[in-house]
XYZ file of C-alpha atoms in Angstrom:
390
model
C 22.092 -7.565 83.975
C 19.428 -6.648 86.565
C 19.245 -3.054 85.339
C 18.839 -4.274 81.727
C 15.945 -6.460 82.797
C 14.454 -3.498 84.703
C 14.618 -1.314 81.598
C 12.871 -3.941 79.495
C 10.211 -4.447 82.178
C 9.271 -0.762 82.645
C 8.345 -0.480 78.973
C 5.165 -2.507 79.567
C 4.466 -1.912 83.298
C 1.681 0.352 84.544
C 2.412 3.842 85.898
C 1.923 2.726 89.495
C 4.212 -0.255 89.033
C 6.838 1.901 87.369
C 6.685 4.387 90.241
C 7.243 1.707 92.896
C 10.043 0.100 90.899
C 11.690 3.497 90.413
C 11.475 4.148 94.139
C 13.201 0.829 94.852
C 15.904 1.469 92.253
C 16.596 4.953 93.637
C 16.903 3.583 97.172
C 19.233 0.842 95.960
C 21.402 3.437 94.269
C 21.676 5.351 97.562
C 22.097 2.603 100.141
C 23.162 -0.597 98.359
C 26.771 -1.551 97.793
C 26.397 -1.969 94.032
C 29.388 -2.826 91.820
C 30.624 0.193 89.876
C 29.263 -1.174 86.593
C 25.785 -1.768 88.038
C 25.843 1.592 89.778
C 26.547 3.388 86.520
C 23.825 1.400 84.781
C 21.338 2.215 87.556
C 22.093 5.925 87.245
C 21.575 5.674 83.489
C 18.217 3.996 84.047
C 17.158 6.701 86.502
C 18.174 9.396 84.036
C 16.070 7.643 81.398
C 13.106 7.594 83.792
C 13.195 11.397 83.930
C 11.446 11.176 80.536
C 8.682 8.914 81.851
C 5.277 10.348 80.848
C 3.815 9.708 84.304
C 4.642 12.271 87.019
C 4.197 9.471 89.577
C 7.493 7.959 88.455
C 9.433 11.190 88.733
C 7.701 12.041 92.004
C 8.824 8.736 93.515
C 12.379 9.500 92.493
C 12.147 13.022 93.966
C 10.882 11.727 97.315
C 13.868 9.359 97.629
C 16.527 11.847 96.536
C 15.093 15.019 98.121
C 17.134 15.028 101.350
C 20.217 13.119 100.229
C 23.662 14.606 99.775
C 24.659 11.496 97.773
C 21.944 11.725 95.139
C 23.004 12.165 91.492
C 23.347 15.928 91.010
C 22.101 15.875 87.421
C 18.931 14.025 88.431
C 18.246 16.392 91.337
C 18.747 19.384 89.045
C 16.281 17.968 86.507
C 13.716 17.139 89.187
C 13.926 20.684 90.607
C 12.798 22.035 87.219
C 9.954 19.555 86.791
C 6.272 20.281 87.403
C 5.426 21.323 91.003
C 4.111 17.944 92.163
C 7.531 16.483 91.331
C 9.796 19.414 92.165
C 8.433 20.485 95.564
C 10.231 17.923 97.789
C 13.536 18.645 96.074
C 13.086 22.418 96.211
C 12.235 22.331 99.904
C 14.903 19.904 101.097
C 17.699 19.085 98.658
C 21.157 20.161 99.871
C 22.504 19.800 96.324
C 20.784 22.915 94.978
C 23.045 25.960 95.136
C 21.866 29.504 95.837
C 21.985 30.457 92.159
C 19.685 27.547 91.306
C 17.185 28.613 93.930
C 17.233 32.280 92.915
C 16.597 31.315 89.283
C 13.672 29.069 90.233
C 12.184 31.804 92.433
C 12.280 34.130 89.429
C 10.786 31.636 86.943
C 8.698 29.247 89.068
C 5.132 29.525 90.256
C 3.899 30.338 93.743
C 3.983 26.701 94.920
C 7.643 26.379 93.988
C 8.484 29.698 95.625
C 6.731 28.573 98.807
C 8.717 25.329 98.884
C 11.982 27.250 98.622
C 10.838 29.716 101.283
C 10.412 26.810 103.720
C 14.023 25.603 103.375
C 16.159 25.390 106.514
C 19.113 27.782 106.556
C 17.809 29.850 103.646
C 20.563 32.379 102.755
C 19.952 36.113 102.448
C 20.394 36.122 98.647
C 17.501 33.688 98.150
C 15.406 35.528 100.750
C 16.016 38.746 98.824
C 14.798 37.099 95.610
C 11.588 35.927 97.287
C 11.060 39.353 98.824
C 11.568 40.991 95.433
C 9.495 38.804 93.099
C 7.853 36.123 95.251
C 4.114 35.784 95.708
C 2.369 36.868 98.886
C 2.080 33.198 99.918
C 5.832 32.743 99.490
C 6.506 35.906 101.479
C 4.310 34.556 104.288
C 6.233 31.259 104.296
C 9.474 33.238 104.442
C 8.288 35.322 107.386
C 7.313 32.188 109.303
C 10.616 30.418 108.538
C 12.729 30.842 111.671
C 15.809 29.669 109.757
C 15.642 32.243 106.964
C 18.296 34.981 106.894
C 16.406 38.113 105.922
C 18.350 41.344 105.524
C 16.630 44.589 106.591
C 16.031 45.621 102.964
C 14.224 42.318 102.354
C 11.851 43.005 105.249
C 11.189 46.459 103.811
C 10.542 45.048 100.336
C 8.001 42.572 101.704
C 6.219 45.412 103.486
C 6.263 47.520 100.325
C 4.839 44.731 98.144
C 2.536 42.867 100.530
C 2.106 45.043 103.622
C -1.520 45.765 102.702
C -2.390 42.114 103.393
C -3.554 41.366 106.926
C -1.915 37.924 107.087
C 1.478 39.397 106.197
C 1.172 42.215 108.745
C 0.028 39.942 111.547
C 2.832 37.428 110.997
C 5.479 40.136 110.905
C 4.210 42.016 113.933
C 4.394 38.826 116.008
C 8.172 38.690 115.513
C 10.113 39.986 118.514
C 13.238 40.780 116.495
C 11.523 42.668 113.687
C 13.443 45.922 113.011
C 11.695 48.983 114.394
C 11.792 50.685 110.990
C 9.994 47.732 109.410
C 7.427 47.700 112.212
C 6.779 51.391 111.592
C 6.385 50.770 107.856
C 3.792 48.087 108.630
C 1.879 50.512 110.826
C 1.889 53.018 107.964
C 0.506 50.378 105.597
C -2.217 49.519 108.096
C -3.130 53.181 108.583
C -3.389 53.712 104.828
C -5.484 50.576 104.365
C -7.927 51.557 107.110
C -8.197 55.116 105.789
C -8.986 53.857 102.278
C -11.534 51.429 103.716
C -13.584 54.034 105.607
C -13.381 56.547 102.753
C -14.568 53.939 100.227
C -17.653 53.336 102.393
C -18.293 57.058 102.884
C -17.958 56.745 106.653
C -15.463 59.630 106.782
C -14.205 62.243 104.375
C -10.801 61.658 102.828
C -9.247 64.568 104.752
C -10.547 63.465 108.142
C -9.707 59.826 107.561
C -6.185 60.836 106.538
C -5.739 62.986 109.658
C -7.019 60.278 111.999
C -4.809 57.690 110.321
C -1.770 59.974 110.582
C -2.389 60.603 114.292
C -2.800 56.875 114.964
C 0.410 56.202 113.025
C 2.303 58.804 115.066
C 1.072 57.323 118.354
C 2.122 53.872 117.202
C 5.512 55.255 116.235
C 5.967 56.486 119.803
C 5.135 53.018 121.115
C 7.595 51.379 118.729
C 10.298 53.891 119.589
C 9.803 53.343 123.317
C 10.803 49.692 122.812
C 13.794 50.443 120.575
C 17.384 51.186 121.496
C 20.702 51.921 119.838
C 21.023 51.048 116.153
C 17.413 49.892 116.006
C 16.203 53.310 117.144
C 18.531 55.115 114.759
C 17.255 52.922 111.929
C 13.700 53.885 112.859
C 14.547 57.589 112.860
C 16.284 57.258 109.477
C 13.211 55.523 108.095
C 10.954 58.269 109.433
C 13.064 60.910 107.750
C 13.194 59.081 104.407
C 9.404 58.705 104.435
C 8.863 62.380 105.371
C 7.372 61.456 108.750
C 10.076 63.080 110.874
C 8.182 66.340 111.142
C 8.247 69.059 113.779
C 5.000 67.629 115.163
C 6.411 64.120 115.557
C 9.650 65.448 117.059
C 7.671 67.537 119.534
C 5.479 64.533 120.321
C 8.620 62.541 121.134
C 9.732 65.198 123.617
C 6.278 65.602 125.153
C 6.043 61.823 125.513
C 9.192 61.907 127.621
C 11.228 59.906 125.093
C 14.419 61.963 125.199
C 16.384 59.256 123.389
C 14.054 59.470 120.392
C 14.038 63.268 120.575
C 17.831 63.441 120.546
C 18.093 60.881 117.739
C 15.548 62.833 115.683
C 17.452 66.105 116.077
C 20.739 64.352 115.288
C 19.220 62.968 112.083
C 17.637 66.258 111.038
C 20.657 68.422 111.911
C 23.207 65.860 110.662
C 25.224 66.363 113.851
C 26.758 63.577 115.981
C 24.440 62.324 118.694
C 26.821 63.225 121.586
C 27.008 66.789 120.260
C 23.219 67.049 120.106
C 22.910 65.685 123.640
C 25.393 68.265 124.938
C 23.537 71.124 123.226
C 20.210 70.014 124.701
C 21.645 70.076 128.224
C 22.724 73.687 127.821
C 20.158 75.606 129.901
C 20.846 78.975 128.259
C 18.435 78.372 125.365
C 20.691 79.799 122.674
C 22.156 76.406 121.865
C 18.703 74.875 121.584
C 17.532 77.528 119.133
C 20.649 77.048 117.020
C 20.133 73.293 116.995
C 16.460 73.553 116.049
C 17.325 76.032 113.313
C 19.972 73.707 111.921
C 17.391 70.897 111.975
C 15.186 73.194 109.837
C 12.267 73.071 112.250
C 9.786 75.999 112.162
C 10.757 78.879 114.448
C 7.154 79.041 115.647
C 7.807 75.754 117.493
C 11.009 76.834 119.266
C 9.228 78.094 122.381
C 7.253 74.840 122.686
C 10.465 72.796 122.537
C 12.150 75.069 125.099
C 9.307 74.900 127.626
C 8.983 71.130 127.257
C 12.720 70.688 127.862
C 12.532 72.893 130.939
C 9.794 70.692 132.398
C 11.891 67.599 131.645
C 14.913 69.053 133.413
C 12.818 70.123 136.398
C 11.100 66.775 136.957
C 13.883 64.393 135.983
C 13.357 60.668 135.480
C 10.042 59.009 136.405
C 10.070 55.246 136.926
C 6.334 54.410 137.067
C 3.696 54.388 134.341
C 1.378 56.583 136.366
C 4.135 59.050 137.122
C 5.170 59.172 133.478
C 1.572 59.808 132.388
C 1.183 62.644 134.888
C 4.506 64.145 133.777
C 3.433 64.034 130.137
C 0.198 65.796 130.971
C 1.989 68.517 132.957
C 4.452 69.028 130.118
C 1.746 69.332 127.479
C -0.435 71.637 129.571
C 2.475 73.913 130.442
C 3.602 74.156 126.820
C 0.023 74.750 125.692
C -0.510 77.467 128.299
C 2.688 79.241 127.252
C 1.789 79.104 123.569
C -1.807 80.225 124.124
C -0.706 83.282 126.117
C 2.106 84.146 123.697
C 1.714 85.826 120.361
C 4.176 83.871 118.258
C 2.520 80.454 118.242
C 0.998 79.467 114.922
C -2.528 78.115 114.798
C -1.450 74.634 113.573
C 0.850 74.320 116.582
C -1.961 75.249 118.991
C -4.271 72.699 117.368
C -1.570 70.053 117.674
C -0.908 70.873 121.323
C -4.621 70.752 122.162
C -4.794 67.291 120.659
C -1.732 66.254 122.653
C -3.390 67.627 125.794
C -6.519 65.572 125.154
C -4.466 62.428 124.501
C -2.375 62.852 127.655
C -5.443 63.497 129.803
C -7.118 60.342 128.491
C -3.940 58.294 129.000
C -3.659 59.478 132.599
C -7.347 58.703 133.206
C -6.945 55.163 131.847
C -3.960 54.504 134.096
C -5.801 55.977 137.078
C -8.762 53.645 136.509
C -6.444 50.671 136.098
C -4.753 51.537 139.388
C -8.139 51.741 141.121
C -9.053 48.274 139.852
C -5.743 46.845 141.052
C -6.089 48.518 144.462
C -9.618 47.151 144.805
C -8.433 43.639 143.938
C -5.582 43.844 146.477
C -7.978 45.047 149.170
C -10.385 42.203 148.412
C -7.607 39.620 148.601
C -6.399 41.101 151.895
C -9.894 40.914 153.373
C -10.272 37.294 152.259
C -6.964 36.354 153.881
C -7.858 38.157 157.088
C -11.222 36.369 157.239
């Protein structure tokens, strides 16, 4: 009887009045102990109100039913397909929407609807993949910032591929501690390309020089990323570098000259397609024949073999260094010794000598920076000691 009176009343009520009445009816359906007959009639009335011309009515219903597990499934489904002002609360919160529903809405909805879905708690990998594949940049940003989203590695890579040129996307991703190393490297590549295009477009640098500077900056960043990576994460990075044609002889040599033997071994294992333990054993063979065979199998230029051999000899002679200053000095000694050997020999190609000279300059500057930092720290300690003594 009450529901019948409600239906007759809403025909002449204003939009605002209808919205408030709908809100009350929806709440009664959820929390009141209605008789079965009245409950069925109330659900029928709510279904009828889905056709109300005012979005305020449907929005009121969506706000009540958005978080409920007891809401009428048919009504929630209809609300999720309504205009954004109505659908957003349901898309962001409703536990009644299944993954297939969400994937379909990501594919057909606008950016606002995609963003609402991207904010959901416990977002499964299938829906994350859909957003990564077809979602807007705003939705991708919401997904990145959602700590409860289950993103697979390929979804991270797809976001980088589609939106990595956007600063907001890069910054949000790079702040994540658990971002895969391969994805971090892909972001660095995107940044390098963007900066190179920027300076070329303004005629600040030629395309060739901008490309070379960007490539060198990318390689240095790759070394930094690799230094913080271990195990499967490092192997994923090396695989990414190979697939993107970045795992060159120059980068592999840079890894060795940087003292990152783990990256060097992983790179040779990837290039030679040999098991990592086998590569490690071959590199510890001091005879040199095994190293040449390994480098040949990895299809590295023979003109670089001597540089790899000398660098390994320096590594074996000096062993492990546990301070930043010591590591910087070791890198500089390694580079200078390899460069000296190649400059006095006759087999070194000109590109290799150019590369080694650049490495030598980089290592000298790195050591100088660390030396200055140490001086500042020593001065501060001395000042504090004098103040305490006074």
